PDB file of C-alpha atoms in Angstrom:
ATOM      1  CA  MET H   1      40.232  50.567  87.975  1.00 82.00           C
ATOM      2  CA  ILE H   2      36.811  50.374  86.011  1.00 86.00           C
ATOM      3  CA  PRO H   3      34.760  50.308  89.243  1.00 92.00           C
ATOM      4  CA  ALA H   4      36.511  53.198  90.603  1.00 94.00           C
ATOM      5  CA  PHE H   5      35.739  55.251  87.502  1.00 94.00           C
ATOM      6  CA  LEU H   6      32.060  54.019  87.425  1.00 95.00           C
ATOM      7  CA  LEU H   7      31.617  55.096  90.982  1.00 97.00           C
ATOM      8  CA  TYR H   8      33.242  58.643  90.438  1.00 97.00           C
ATOM      9  CA  GLY H   9      31.172  58.895  87.159  1.00 97.00           C
ATOM     10  CA  THR H  10      27.976  58.139  89.176  1.00 98.00           C
ATOM     11  CA  VAL H  11      28.738  60.416  91.950  1.00 98.00           C
ATOM     12  CA  PHE H  12      29.837  63.129  89.516  1.00 97.00           C
ATOM     13  CA  ALA H  13      26.661  63.225  87.365  1.00 97.00           C
ATOM     14  CA  PHE H  14      24.631  64.033  90.396  1.00 98.00           C
ATOM     15  CA  SER H  15      26.341  67.671  89.955  1.00 97.00           C
ATOM     16  CA  GLU H  16      23.338  68.394  87.983  1.00 96.00           C
ATOM     17  CA  ALA H  17      21.135  67.782  91.007  1.00 97.00           C
ATOM     18  CA  ALA H  18      23.381  70.079  93.051  1.00 97.00           C
ATOM     19  CA  ALA H  19      23.214  72.744  90.203  1.00 97.00           C
ATOM     20  CA  HIS H  20      19.399  72.586  90.384  1.00 97.00           C
ATOM     21  CA  GLU H  21      19.193  73.347  94.010  1.00 97.00           C
ATOM     22  CA  LEU H  22      21.930  75.948  93.960  1.00 97.00           C
ATOM     23  CA  GLY H  23      19.891  77.515  91.053  1.00 97.00           C
ATOM     24  CA  HIS H  24      16.866  78.031  93.412  1.00 96.00           C
ATOM     25  CA  GLY H  25      19.216  79.833  95.847  1.00 95.00           C
ATOM     26  CA  THR H  26      18.236  77.525  98.783  1.00 93.00           C
ATOM     27  CA  VAL H  27      21.292  75.656  99.559  1.00 95.00           C
ATOM     28  CA  PHE H  28      23.206  78.574 101.533  1.00 94.00           C
ATOM     29  CA  LYS H  29      21.892  81.322 103.624  1.00 90.00           C
ATOM     30  CA  THR H  30      24.772  83.632 102.249  1.00 94.00           C
ATOM     31  CA  ARG H  31      23.749  84.648  98.710  1.00 94.00           C
ATOM     32  CA  TRP H  32      27.561  85.102  97.699  1.00 96.00           C
ATOM     33  CA  LEU H  33      28.432  81.529  98.843  1.00 97.00           C
ATOM     34  CA  ASN H  34      25.556  79.991  97.079  1.00 97.00           C
ATOM     35  CA  GLU H  35      26.302  81.850  93.841  1.00 96.00           C
ATOM     36  CA  ALA H  36      30.151  80.913  94.090  1.00 97.00           C
ATOM     37  CA  VAL H  37      29.342  77.255  94.551  1.00 98.00           C
ATOM     38  CA  TYR H  38      26.706  77.375  91.837  1.00 98.00           C
ATOM     39  CA  TRP H  39      29.621  78.542  89.477  1.00 97.00           C
ATOM     40  CA  ALA H  40      31.684  75.654  90.155  1.00 96.00           C
ATOM     41  CA  ILE H  41      28.799  73.125  89.884  1.00 97.00           C
ATOM     42  CA  CYS H  42      27.642  74.452  86.655  1.00 97.00           C
ATOM     43  CA  PHE H  43      31.135  74.207  85.296  1.00 97.00           C
ATOM     44  CA  MET H  44      30.990  70.656  86.252  1.00 96.00           C
ATOM     45  CA  SER H  45      27.481  69.969  84.840  1.00 95.00           C
ATOM     46  CA  TRP H  46      27.965  71.792  81.439  1.00 94.00           C
ATOM     47  CA  ARG H  47      25.616  74.667  82.266  1.00 96.00           C
ATOM     48  CA  GLU H  48      25.810  78.487  81.995  1.00 98.00           C
ATOM     49  CA  GLN H  49      24.336  79.993  85.073  1.00 97.00           C
ATOM     50  CA  VAL H  50      21.901  82.705  83.628  1.00 98.00           C
ATOM     51  CA  TYR H  51      20.410  80.549  80.760  1.00 98.00           C
ATOM     52  CA  SER H  52      20.152  77.567  83.154  1.00 98.00           C
ATOM     53  CA  ARG H  53      18.195  79.480  85.802  1.00 98.00           C
ATOM     54  CA  TRP H  54      15.814  81.347  83.606  1.00 98.00           C
ATOM     55  CA  LEU H  55      15.166  78.014  81.661  1.00 97.00           C
ATOM     56  CA  HIS H  56      14.383  76.191  85.123  1.00 97.00           C
ATOM     57  CA  ALA H  57      12.197  79.191  86.045  1.00 96.00           C
ATOM     58  CA  LYS H  58       9.936  78.732  82.962  1.00 96.00           C
ATOM     59  CA  HIS H  59       9.760  74.866  83.819  1.00 97.00           C
ATOM     60  CA  HIS H  60       8.464  75.738  87.133  1.00 97.00           C
ATOM     61  CA  THR H  61       5.854  78.369  85.632  1.00 94.00           C
ATOM     62  CA  TYR H  62       4.541  75.957  82.931  1.00 95.00           C
ATOM     63  CA  THR H  63       5.175  72.501  84.452  1.00 95.00           C
ATOM     64  CA  HIS H  64       4.377  69.803  81.868  1.00 94.00           C
ATOM     65  CA  LEU H  65       2.317  72.189  79.788  1.00 94.00           C
ATOM     66  CA  THR H  66       2.473  71.707  75.941  1.00 90.00           C
ATOM     67  CA  ALA H  67       0.319  74.346  74.305  1.00 80.00           C
ATOM     68  CA  ALA H  68       2.383  77.627  73.097  1.00 70.00           C
ATOM     69  CA  PRO H  69       2.856  80.130  74.578  1.00 77.00           C
ATOM     70  CA  TYR H  70       2.518  78.278  77.891  1.00 80.00           C
ATOM     71  CA  LYS H  71       4.953  75.483  76.996  1.00 88.00           C
ATOM     72  CA  ASP H  72       7.390  73.932  79.406  1.00 94.00           C
ATOM     73  CA  PRO H  73      10.928  74.255  77.767  1.00 92.00           C
ATOM     74  CA  GLU H  74      12.315  71.220  79.967  1.00 94.00           C
ATOM     75  CA  LEU H  75       9.952  68.565  78.892  1.00 91.00           C
ATOM     76  CA  ALA H  76      12.076  65.282  78.573  1.00 91.00           C
ATOM     77  CA  PHE H  77       9.813  63.971  75.938  1.00 91.00           C
ATOM     78  CA  LYS H  78       8.177  66.686  73.607  1.00 86.00           C
ATOM     79  CA  HIS H  79       6.200  64.371  71.511  1.00 85.00           C
ATOM     80  CA  ARG H  80       4.093  61.385  71.830  1.00 88.00           C
ATOM     81  CA  PRO H  81       4.564  58.383  71.417  1.00 90.00           C
ATOM     82  CA  HIS H  82       7.684  59.027  73.505  1.00 91.00           C
ATOM     83  CA  SER H  83      10.824  58.025  71.855  1.00 91.00           C
ATOM     84  CA  TYR H  84      13.052  55.070  72.911  1.00 94.00           C
ATOM     85  CA  VAL H  85      15.798  56.538  71.209  1.00 94.00           C
ATOM     86  CA  LYS H  86      15.648  59.758  73.135  1.00 92.00           C
ATOM     87  CA  LEU H  87      15.193  57.675  76.228  1.00 93.00           C
ATOM     88  CA  MET H  88      18.509  55.716  75.588  1.00 94.00           C
ATOM     89  CA  THR H  89      20.471  58.824  74.541  1.00 94.00           C
ATOM     90  CA  ASP H  90      19.267  60.625  77.640  1.00 93.00           C
ATOM     91  CA  PHE H  91      21.288  57.825  79.519  1.00 94.00           C
ATOM     92  CA  VAL H  92      24.542  59.251  78.041  1.00 91.00           C
ATOM     93  CA  ARG H  93      23.340  62.991  78.140  1.00 90.00           C
ATOM     94  CA  VAL H  94      23.383  63.443  74.520  1.00 90.00           C
ATOM     95  CA  SER H  95      20.621  65.834  74.119  1.00 89.00           C
ATOM     96  CA  HIS H  96      21.731  67.740  77.242  1.00 90.00           C
ATOM     97  CA  GLY H  97      25.216  68.139  75.991  1.00 91.00           C
ATOM     98  CA  VAL H  98      24.028  69.356  72.674  1.00 92.00           C
ATOM     99  CA  GLN H  99      21.703  71.861  74.145  1.00 94.00           C
ATOM    100  CA  PHE H 100      23.802  73.419  76.717  1.00 96.00           C
ATOM    101  CA  LEU H 101      27.443  73.081  75.406  1.00 96.00           C
ATOM    102  CA  SER H 102      26.343  74.373  71.829  1.00 97.00           C
ATOM    103  CA  ALA H 103      24.730  77.376  73.776  1.00 98.00           C
ATOM    104  CA  ILE H 104      27.930  78.080  75.676  1.00 98.00           C
ATOM    105  CA  PHE H 105      29.879  77.868  72.533  1.00 98.00           C
ATOM    106  CA  LEU H 106      27.452  80.309  70.516  1.00 98.00           C
ATOM    107  CA  HIS H 107      26.688  82.660  73.374  1.00 99.00           C
ATOM    108  CA  SER H 108      30.580  83.011  73.783  1.00 98.00           C
ATOM    109  CA  PHE H 109      30.551  84.589  70.400  1.00 98.00           C
ATOM    110  CA  GLY H 110      27.543  86.670  70.930  1.00 98.00           C
ATOM    111  CA  ILE H 111      25.109  84.456  69.001  1.00 98.00           C
ATOM    112  CA  ILE H 112      21.874  84.101  71.151  1.00 98.00           C
ATOM    113  CA  THR H 113      20.330  80.663  70.766  1.00 97.00           C
ATOM    114  CA  LYS H 114      16.542  80.256  69.936  1.00 95.00           C
ATOM    115  CA  GLY H 115      16.261  78.408  73.086  1.00 94.00           C
ATOM    116  CA  ALA H 116      17.669  81.387  75.062  1.00 97.00           C
ATOM    117  CA  LYS H 117      15.600  83.907  73.193  1.00 97.00           C
ATOM    118  CA  GLU H 118      12.481  82.116  74.452  1.00 94.00           C
ATOM    119  CA  VAL H 119      13.399  82.398  78.241  1.00 96.00           C
ATOM    120  CA  VAL H 120      16.087  84.681  78.904  1.00 98.00           C
ATOM    121  CA  PRO H 121      15.216  88.507  79.118  1.00 98.00           C
ATOM    122  CA  GLU H 122      17.397  90.752  76.709  1.00 98.00           C
ATOM    123  CA  ALA H 123      18.879  92.774  79.883  1.00 98.00           C
ATOM    124  CA  GLU H 124      20.461  89.202  80.842  1.00 98.00           C
ATOM    125  CA  TYR H 125      22.185  88.599  77.499  1.00 98.00           C
ATOM    126  CA  LYS H 126      25.576  90.350  78.160  1.00 98.00           C
ATOM    127  CA  LYS H 127      25.855  88.582  81.623  1.00 98.00           C
ATOM    128  CA  MET H 128      24.983  85.345  79.819  1.00 99.00           C
ATOM    129  CA  CYS H 129      27.667  85.784  76.988  1.00 99.00           C
ATOM    130  CA  ASP H 130      30.247  86.779  79.602  1.00 98.00           C
ATOM    131  CA  ASN H 131      29.623  83.641  81.728  1.00 98.00           C
ATOM    132  CA  SER H 132      29.790  81.494  78.637  1.00 99.00           C
ATOM    133  CA  ARG H 133      32.979  83.092  77.554  1.00 99.00           C
ATOM    134  CA  VAL H 134      34.634  82.176  81.045  1.00 98.00           C
ATOM    135  CA  LEU H 135      33.120  78.636  80.976  1.00 98.00           C
ATOM    136  CA  LEU H 136      34.464  77.977  77.432  1.00 98.00           C
ATOM    137  CA  ALA H 137      37.788  79.181  78.203  1.00 98.00           C
ATOM    138  CA  CYS H 138      37.819  76.711  81.072  1.00 98.00           C
ATOM    139  CA  TYR H 139      36.778  73.954  79.021  1.00 98.00           C
ATOM    140  CA  VAL H 140      39.435  74.751  76.598  1.00 98.00           C
ATOM    141  CA  ALA H 141      41.980  74.865  79.433  1.00 98.00           C
ATOM    142  CA  VAL H 142      41.062  71.392  80.436  1.00 97.00           C
ATOM    143  CA  PHE H 143      41.694  70.065  76.750  1.00 97.00           C
ATOM    144  CA  VAL H 144      45.132  71.885  76.618  1.00 98.00           C
ATOM    145  CA  TRP H 145      45.833  70.436  79.890  1.00 98.00           C
ATOM    146  CA  ALA H 146      45.276  66.999  78.563  1.00 98.00           C
ATOM    147  CA  VAL H 147      47.301  67.683  75.550  1.00 98.00           C
ATOM    148  CA  LEU H 148      50.339  69.216  77.580  1.00 98.00           C
ATOM    149  CA  ALA H 149      49.970  66.391  80.321  1.00 97.00           C
ATOM    150  CA  HIS H 150      49.763  63.556  77.369  1.00 97.00           C
ATOM    151  CA  SER H 151      46.921  62.240  79.357  1.00 96.00           C
ATOM    152  CA  GLY H 152      43.328  61.780  78.731  1.00 94.00           C
ATOM    153  CA  LEU H 153      42.128  61.751  82.485  1.00 95.00           C
ATOM    154  CA  PRO H 154      41.327  65.448  82.547  1.00 96.00           C
ATOM    155  CA  ILE H 155      38.840  64.908  79.729  1.00 96.00           C
ATOM    156  CA  VAL H 156      37.672  61.507  81.374  1.00 95.00           C
ATOM    157  CA  PHE H 157      37.101  63.388  84.705  1.00 94.00           C
ATOM    158  CA  LEU H 158      35.135  66.270  83.427  1.00 93.00           C
ATOM    159  CA  PHE H 159      33.471  65.273  80.159  1.00 93.00           C
ATOM    160  CA  LEU H 160      33.347  61.490  79.922  1.00 94.00           C
ATOM    161  CA  ALA H 161      32.193  60.835  83.437  1.00 94.00           C
ATOM    162  CA  ARG H 162      29.400  63.285  83.058  1.00 90.00           C
ATOM    163  CA  ALA H 163      28.090  60.889  80.188  1.00 92.00           C
ATOM    164  CA  TYR H 164      29.033  57.401  81.210  1.00 94.00           C
ATOM    165  CA  GLY H 165      28.142  57.979  84.996  1.00 96.00           C
ATOM    166  CA  THR H 166      24.725  59.580  84.395  1.00 96.00           C
ATOM    167  CA  TRP H 167      22.815  56.291  84.467  1.00 97.00           C
ATOM    168  CA  LEU H 168      21.634  56.546  88.075  1.00 98.00           C
ATOM    169  CA  HIS H 169      20.835  60.274  88.016  1.00 98.00           C
ATOM    170  CA  GLU H 170      18.783  59.686  84.800  1.00 97.00           C
ATOM    171  CA  LEU H 171      16.961  56.611  86.539  1.00 98.00           C
ATOM    172  CA  CYS H 172      15.890  59.178  89.052  1.00 98.00           C
ATOM    173  CA  ALA H 173      15.448  62.337  86.909  1.00 98.00           C
ATOM    174  CA  LEU H 174      13.365  60.743  84.287  1.00 97.00           C
ATOM    175  CA  THR H 175      10.688  59.629  86.782  1.00 98.00           C
ATOM    176  CA  GLN H 176       9.852  63.215  87.634  1.00 98.00           C
ATOM    177  CA  HIS H 177       7.016  63.912  84.806  1.00 97.00           C
ATOM    178  CA  THR H 178       7.414  61.234  82.147  1.00 97.00           C
ATOM    179  CA  GLY H 179       4.162  59.832  80.932  1.00 96.00           C
ATOM    180  CA  LEU H 180       1.964  61.873  83.223  1.00 97.00           C
ATOM    181  CA  LYS H 181      -1.023  63.919  82.353  1.00 94.00           C
ATOM    182  CA  GLU H 182      -0.084  67.087  80.587  1.00 93.00           C
ATOM    183  CA  ASN H 183      -1.765  70.545  80.582  1.00 93.00           C
ATOM    184  CA  VAL H 184      -2.981  70.491  84.166  1.00 93.00           C
ATOM    185  CA  LEU H 185      -2.480  72.921  87.106  1.00 92.00           C
ATOM    186  CA  ASP H 186      -2.147  70.521  89.788  1.00 95.00           C
ATOM    187  CA  HIS H 187       1.398  69.330  90.190  1.00 96.00           C
ATOM    188  CA  ARG H 188       0.245  66.328  91.867  1.00 97.00           C
ATOM    189  CA  VAL H 189      -1.090  64.980  88.559  1.00 96.00           C
ATOM    190  CA  SER H 190       1.945  66.036  86.457  1.00 96.00           C
ATOM    191  CA  SER H 191       4.613  65.034  88.825  1.00 98.00           C
ATOM    192  CA  ARG H 192       5.903  61.904  90.867  1.00 98.00           C
ATOM    193  CA  THR H 193       7.290  61.502  94.373  1.00 98.00           C
ATOM    194  CA  VAL H 194       9.311  58.363  94.603  1.00 99.00           C
ATOM    195  CA  LYS H 195      10.788  56.753  97.703  1.00 98.00           C
ATOM    196  CA  LEU H 196      14.431  56.244  97.390  1.00 98.00           C
ATOM    197  CA  ASN H 197      17.027  54.917  99.853  1.00 98.00           C
ATOM    198  CA  PRO H 198      19.096  57.446 101.996  1.00 98.00           C
ATOM    199  CA  VAL H 199      22.136  57.425  99.876  1.00 98.00           C
ATOM    200  CA  VAL H 200      20.443  57.884  96.419  1.00 98.00           C
ATOM    201  CA  ARG H 201      18.254  60.677  98.223  1.00 98.00           C
ATOM    202  CA  PHE H 202      21.355  62.334  99.439  1.00 98.00           C
ATOM    203  CA  LEU H 203      22.910  62.229  96.081  1.00 98.00           C
ATOM    204  CA  TYR H 204      19.848  63.456  94.300  1.00 99.00           C
ATOM    205  CA  TRP H 205      19.325  66.260  96.792  1.00 98.00           C
ATOM    206  CA  ASN H 206      15.753  65.025  97.891  1.00 98.00           C
ATOM    207  CA  MET H 207      14.484  65.620  94.467  1.00 98.00           C
ATOM    208  CA  ASN H 208      12.599  62.477  94.574  1.00 98.00           C
ATOM    209  CA  TYR H 209       9.993  64.493  96.558  1.00 99.00           C
ATOM    210  CA  HIS H 210       9.141  66.105  93.347  1.00 98.00           C
ATOM    211  CA  ILE H 211       5.600  66.958  93.712  1.00 98.00           C
ATOM    212  CA  GLU H 212       6.305  68.678  96.950  1.00 98.00           C
ATOM    213  CA  HIS H 213       9.179  70.518  95.182  1.00 98.00           C
ATOM    214  CA  HIS H 214       7.014  71.713  92.363  1.00 98.00           C
ATOM    215  CA  MET H 215       4.152  72.916  94.796  1.00 96.00           C
ATOM    216  CA  PHE H 216       6.703  74.904  96.936  1.00 96.00           C
ATOM    217  CA  PRO H 217       9.919  75.448  95.181  1.00 96.00           C
ATOM    218  CA  SER H 218      11.235  77.805  97.876  1.00 93.00           C
ATOM    219  CA  VAL H 219      11.137  74.787 100.507  1.00 96.00           C
ATOM    220  CA  PRO H 220      14.952  73.896 100.870  1.00 96.00           C
ATOM    221  CA  PHE H 221      16.103  70.449  99.825  1.00 97.00           C
ATOM    222  CA  HIS H 222      16.737  69.482 103.418  1.00 97.00           C
ATOM    223  CA  ALA H 223      13.244  70.265 104.521  1.00 98.00           C
ATOM    224  CA  LEU H 224      11.522  68.214 101.769  1.00 98.00           C
ATOM    225  CA  PRO H 225      11.372  65.041 103.993  1.00 98.00           C
ATOM    226  CA  LYS H 226       9.316  66.802 106.564  1.00 98.00           C
ATOM    227  CA  PHE H 227       7.345  68.699 104.405  1.00 98.00           C
ATOM    228  CA  HIS H 228       6.308  65.513 102.635  1.00 98.00           C
ATOM    229  CA  GLU H 229       5.156  63.944 105.907  1.00 97.00           C
ATOM    230  CA  ALA H 230       3.218  67.072 106.700  1.00 97.00           C
ATOM    231  CA  VAL H 231       1.211  66.996 103.406  1.00 96.00           C
ATOM    232  CA  ALA H 232       1.059  63.223 102.953  1.00 95.00           C
ATOM    233  CA  GLU H 233      -2.743  63.052 103.291  1.00 94.00           C
ATOM    234  CA  GLN H 234      -3.317  65.518 100.657  1.00 95.00           C
ATOM    235  CA  MET H 235      -0.935  63.703  98.093  1.00 96.00           C
ATOM    236  CA  PRO H 236      -1.336  60.744  95.778  1.00 96.00           C
ATOM    237  CA  GLN H 237       0.458  57.502  97.108  1.00 96.00           C
ATOM    238  CA  PRO H 238       4.407  57.888  96.383  1.00 97.00           C
ATOM    239  CA  TYR H 239       6.055  55.248  94.290  1.00 98.00           C
ATOM    240  CA  ALA H 240       7.547  52.594  96.362  1.00 98.00           C
ATOM    241  CA  GLY H 241      10.914  52.970  94.548  1.00 98.00           C
ATOM    242  CA  LEU H 242      12.836  53.459  91.096  1.00 98.00           C
ATOM    243  CA  TRP H 243      11.330  50.009  89.756  1.00 98.00           C
ATOM    244  CA  SER H 244       7.800  50.929  90.835  1.00 98.00           C
ATOM    245  CA  ALA H 245       7.905  54.239  88.703  1.00 98.00           C
ATOM    246  CA  TRP H 246      10.058  52.726  85.875  1.00 98.00           C
ATOM    247  CA  ARG H 247       7.568  49.535  85.397  1.00 98.00           C
ATOM    248  CA  GLU H 248       4.837  52.234  85.001  1.00 98.00           C
ATOM    249  CA  ILE H 249       7.007  54.479  82.446  1.00 98.00           C
ATOM    250  CA  LEU H 250       7.927  51.416  80.215  1.00 97.00           C
ATOM    251  CA  VAL H 251       4.282  50.309  80.167  1.00 97.00           C
ATOM    252  CA  ILE H 252       3.415  54.037  79.052  1.00 97.00           C
ATOM    253  CA  PHE H 253       6.149  53.720  76.298  1.00 96.00           C
ATOM    254  CA  ALA H 254       4.717  50.491  74.973  1.00 96.00           C
ATOM    255  CA  ARG H 255       0.968  51.617  75.100  1.00 97.00           C
ATOM    256  CA  GLN H 256       1.664  54.879  73.359  1.00 96.00           C
ATOM    257  CA  ARG H 257       2.845  52.767  70.339  1.00 95.00           C
ATOM    258  CA  ARG H 258      -0.761  51.882  69.903  1.00 96.00           C
ATOM    259  CA  ASP H 259      -2.264  54.920  71.289  1.00 96.00           C
ATOM    260  CA  PRO H 260       0.038  58.068  71.356  1.00 94.00           C
ATOM    261  CA  GLU H 261      -2.636  59.986  73.549  1.00 93.00           C
ATOM    262  CA  TYR H 262      -2.240  57.475  76.366  1.00 96.00           C
ATOM    263  CA  VAL H 263      -0.807  58.933  79.676  1.00 96.00           C
ATOM    264  CA  VAL H 264      -1.269  58.023  83.242  1.00 96.00           C
ATOM    265  CA  VAL H 265      -3.706  59.997  85.343  1.00 94.00           C
ATOM    266  CA  ARG H 266      -2.583  59.962  89.141  1.00 92.00           C
ATOM    267  CA  GLU H 267      -5.326  59.003  91.697  1.00 90.00           C
ATOM    268  CA  LEU H 268      -5.900  62.031  94.191  1.00 92.00           C
ATOM    269  CA  PRO H 269      -7.276  61.753  97.562  1.00 88.00           C
ATOM    270  CA  VAL H 270     -11.201  62.063  97.533  1.00 78.00           C
ATOM    271  CA  GLY H 271     -12.328  65.882  97.591  1.00 65.00           C
ATOM    272  CA  LYS H 272      -8.719  66.935  96.661  1.00 55.00           C
ATOM    273  CA  ARG H 273      -8.807  66.988  92.840  1.00 54.00           C
ATOM    274  CA  GLY H 274      -7.020  69.737  90.964  1.00 52.00           C
ATOM    275  CA  SER H 275      -8.269  71.580  87.846  1.00 48.00           C
ATOM    276  CA  ALA H 276      -7.098  71.229  84.277  1.00 45.00           C
ATOM    277  CA  VAL H 277      -5.825  73.745  81.735  1.00 42.00           C
ATOM    278  CA  ALA H 278      -6.915  71.681  78.456  1.00 39.00           C
TER     279      ALA H 278
END
């Protein structure tokens, strides 16, 4: 029973990767189908559609920038030295849950959060609040269902699975930018591309090709492997796997205890170097 729940939770947690790609609008050619599936996946991944989409748009605009007003709102680690506590809690989605579930709750009552005010245009507030009310009603319905059925399974399948099953998704997602040079315009310096096996790549919607994704966000997920091959000569060497990336990340965490300014600067092909903001 436990292995089955672990497998379910692990696969379920990758709904966040699906929500990301659907948010870019590149999964289906038909817009209404893309939006309909996006709704369902956002329900699974604890995200309201308007806030999530605008937040991620800012991430692409200000990728790994730390100086206001040009500040990346999706930085996994906002301060140096990077926090081990934040790292551990990310593996059960604590900060994600606090940020997005609390936003859904507050927006349902028309209270616009500070985070939403920073990224969402006022013209979108009504739609954001209406979406939040629908999502909150659906989440409450799940709890009512659990009570009436005298079963905790609905809560396990929707809420706990998203927390206990996120370990593999986080092992992938936290490699994207963690510990790399900040305040640079060249995505090859601020992002990682990591080689993964076909199964994990499928679950992760090819987001391991993260440099390529940030350089051209409109390239759909299924085209990223070919795009990666086409531009390989202009890119830094991809990491050989998750362990290769995490070995570097853990060294960064340790080095920053002694030198908070320490970051990794990727080696670029000769004559292909990017420019810095600061």
